[in-house]
Amino acid sequence: EMYEIRADVFGFASGLLPDRITSKQKTILAGLVTEMDAAIAAKNPPEYYRLNLRFHDLIMEFSGHKRAEQIYQAMVREAHLFRQRSLQPVASMRESNEEHAAIVAALRKGDREAARCESEDHHLGGKRRWLVTLSARELGTDRPNPEPKGRRRR
């Protein structure tokens, strides 16, 4: 449930951004995507995770919606270990950062709906990446590595 709520809050904030974000802020976010690419190439999950947190924090900050930012940060603290686990494999980091790049592209176009959808889908992708890391025992099932539905809205 945490991933779905985070998807909604992050999507909401991202949907506000095209009307509020500055050119400098777009450049900062794009720069973080580039830095995350370098962390992926170096196979450095801790650095990728640090940059990933910064990217998300800045989206929330740049949205200017203080209450949404407070709610989101409370959920981030609660889900910290889940998120770290889901971003350990290089393929997961790569997929996650491709989603970051899609969010930045939507912001550069000024497309509120695309920014919202890409951001929600990114969090749902995070849920899927996390579930894939779980064993059948952790899931309480005989079927390991479920593939939940990815994209929710378009």
Short mmCIF file of C-alpha atoms in Angstrom, two decimals:
data_model
loop_
_atom_site.label_atom_id
_atom_site.label_comp_id
_atom_site.label_asym_id
_atom_site.label_seq_id
_atom_site.Cartn_x
_atom_site.Cartn_y
_atom_site.Cartn_z
CA GLU A 1 0.00 0.00 0.00
CA MET A 2 2.88 2.36 0.75
CA TYR A 3 4.03 2.33 -2.86
CA GLU A 4 0.57 3.21 -4.18
CA ILE A 5 0.19 6.14 -1.78
CA ARG A 6 3.70 7.38 -2.54
CA ALA A 7 2.91 7.11 -6.26
CA ASP A 8 -0.15 9.32 -5.80
CA VAL A 9 1.62 11.95 -3.69
CA PHE A 10 4.72 12.05 -5.93
CA GLY A 11 2.54 12.12 -9.04
CA PHE A 12 0.50 14.97 -7.59
CA ALA A 13 3.63 17.02 -6.85
CA SER A 14 5.15 16.26 -10.25
CA GLY A 15 1.92 17.33 -11.94
CA LEU A 16 2.29 20.75 -10.30
CA LEU A 17 5.87 21.22 -11.49
CA PRO A 18 5.46 22.16 -15.16
CA ASP A 19 3.74 25.40 -14.10
CA ARG A 20 6.34 26.15 -11.42
CA ILE A 21 9.73 24.72 -12.34
CA THR A 22 12.53 27.02 -13.48
CA SER A 23 15.08 26.34 -16.20
CA LYS A 24 17.77 26.09 -13.52
CA GLN A 25 15.73 23.48 -11.60
CA LYS A 26 15.24 21.43 -14.79
CA THR A 27 19.00 21.54 -15.32
CA ILE A 28 19.63 20.38 -11.75
CA LEU A 29 17.28 17.40 -12.16
CA ALA A 30 18.81 16.48 -15.53
CA GLY A 31 22.25 16.69 -13.94
CA LEU A 32 21.20 14.26 -11.23
CA VAL A 33 20.03 11.81 -13.91
CA THR A 34 23.50 12.05 -15.47
CA GLU A 35 25.17 11.53 -12.09
CA MET A 36 22.96 8.48 -11.47
CA ASP A 37 24.03 7.10 -14.85
CA ALA A 38 27.64 7.41 -13.68
CA ALA A 39 26.82 5.59 -10.41
CA ILE A 40 25.20 2.81 -12.45
CA ALA A 41 28.27 2.54 -14.72
CA ALA A 42 30.47 2.34 -11.61
CA LYS A 43 28.17 -0.32 -10.13
CA ASN A 44 27.81 1.83 -7.02
CA PRO A 45 24.35 1.22 -5.49
CA PRO A 46 24.97 3.37 -2.37
CA GLU A 47 25.85 6.41 -4.52
CA TYR A 48 22.92 5.74 -6.84
CA TYR A 49 20.58 5.54 -3.85
CA ARG A 50 21.91 8.80 -2.39
CA LEU A 51 21.40 10.60 -5.72
CA ASN A 52 18.00 8.95 -6.17
CA LEU A 53 16.86 10.31 -2.80
CA ARG A 54 18.12 13.77 -3.77
CA PHE A 55 16.22 13.63 -7.10
CA HIS A 56 12.97 12.75 -5.33
CA ASP A 57 13.53 15.31 -2.57
CA LEU A 58 14.06 18.06 -5.14
CA ILE A 59 10.93 17.15 -7.11
CA MET A 60 8.94 17.50 -3.90
CA GLU A 61 10.71 20.73 -2.92
CA PHE A 62 10.38 22.30 -6.37
CA SER A 63 6.63 21.50 -6.42
CA GLY A 64 6.19 24.06 -3.65
CA HIS A 65 3.45 22.01 -1.98
CA LYS A 66 4.67 21.83 1.62
CA ARG A 67 2.01 19.44 2.96
CA ALA A 68 2.55 16.95 0.12
CA GLU A 69 6.30 17.16 0.79
CA GLN A 70 5.77 16.42 4.51
CA ILE A 71 3.56 13.43 3.76
CA TYR A 72 5.99 12.11 1.16
CA GLN A 73 9.02 12.48 3.45
CA ALA A 74 7.23 10.58 6.23
CA MET A 75 6.61 7.72 3.79
CA VAL A 76 10.21 7.83 2.56
CA ARG A 77 11.48 7.35 6.12
CA GLU A 78 9.15 4.40 6.58
CA ALA A 79 10.10 2.72 3.30
CA HIS A 80 13.87 3.37 3.41
CA LEU A 81 15.01 -0.26 3.66
CA PHE A 82 12.55 -1.48 1.01
CA ARG A 83 13.79 1.13 -1.44
CA GLN A 84 17.46 0.32 -0.86
CA ARG A 85 16.81 -3.35 -1.49
CA SER A 86 14.92 -2.72 -4.73
CA LEU A 87 17.79 -0.65 -6.16
CA GLN A 88 20.66 -3.10 -5.57
CA PRO A 89 20.72 -4.85 -8.96
CA VAL A 90 22.31 -2.79 -11.75
CA ALA A 91 19.34 -3.57 -14.01
CA SER A 92 16.99 -2.08 -11.41
CA MET A 93 19.09 1.07 -11.11
CA ARG A 94 19.14 1.39 -14.90
CA GLU A 95 15.36 0.95 -15.19
CA SER A 96 14.74 3.39 -12.35
CA ASN A 97 16.96 6.03 -13.93
CA GLU A 98 15.28 5.63 -17.32
CA GLU A 99 12.07 6.49 -15.48
CA HIS A 100 13.78 9.54 -13.94
CA ALA A 101 14.81 10.65 -17.43
CA ALA A 102 11.19 10.29 -18.62
CA ILE A 103 10.02 12.48 -15.71
CA VAL A 104 12.58 15.15 -16.60
CA ALA A 105 11.57 14.97 -20.28
CA ALA A 106 7.91 15.54 -19.35
CA LEU A 107 8.93 18.51 -17.18
CA ARG A 108 11.01 19.99 -19.99
CA LYS A 109 7.98 19.73 -22.30
CA GLY A 110 5.78 21.38 -19.69
CA ASP A 111 3.36 18.45 -19.81
CA ARG A 112 1.56 18.22 -16.47
CA GLU A 113 -0.27 14.97 -17.27
CA ALA A 114 2.86 13.22 -18.54
CA ALA A 115 4.86 14.41 -15.52
CA ARG A 116 2.18 13.06 -13.18
CA CYS A 117 1.85 9.73 -14.99
CA GLU A 118 5.60 9.16 -15.38
CA SER A 119 6.09 9.88 -11.67
CA GLU A 120 3.29 7.56 -10.58
CA ASP A 121 4.55 4.84 -12.91
CA HIS A 122 8.07 5.28 -11.51
CA HIS A 123 6.85 4.50 -8.00
CA LEU A 124 4.80 1.54 -9.18
CA GLY A 125 7.90 0.33 -10.99
CA GLY A 126 9.72 0.62 -7.66
CA LYS A 127 7.12 -1.62 -6.08
CA ARG A 128 7.58 -4.17 -8.84
CA ARG A 129 11.38 -4.03 -8.49
CA TRP A 130 11.07 -4.52 -4.73
CA LEU A 131 8.67 -7.47 -5.06
CA VAL A 132 11.05 -9.19 -7.48
CA THR A 133 13.74 -9.15 -4.76
CA LEU A 134 11.56 -11.05 -2.31
CA SER A 135 11.76 -14.79 -1.89
CA ALA A 136 8.71 -17.05 -1.94
CA ARG A 137 9.08 -17.49 1.83
CA GLU A 138 8.98 -13.72 2.40
CA LEU A 139 5.93 -13.49 0.18
CA GLY A 140 4.17 -16.37 1.95
CA THR A 141 3.57 -18.13 -1.36
CA ASP A 142 4.92 -20.93 -3.52
CA ARG A 143 5.36 -18.50 -6.41
CA PRO A 144 8.54 -16.41 -6.20
CA ASN A 145 9.09 -13.07 -7.90
CA PRO A 146 5.59 -11.96 -8.87
CA GLU A 147 5.26 -9.48 -11.69
CA PRO A 148 2.56 -7.05 -10.58
CA LYS A 149 0.91 -4.74 -13.07
CA GLY A 150 3.30 -1.95 -14.00
CA ARG A 151 1.65 1.13 -15.39
CA ARG A 152 -1.53 2.35 -13.81
CA ARG A 153 -2.73 5.38 -15.74
CA ARG A 154 -2.28 6.75 -19.23
#
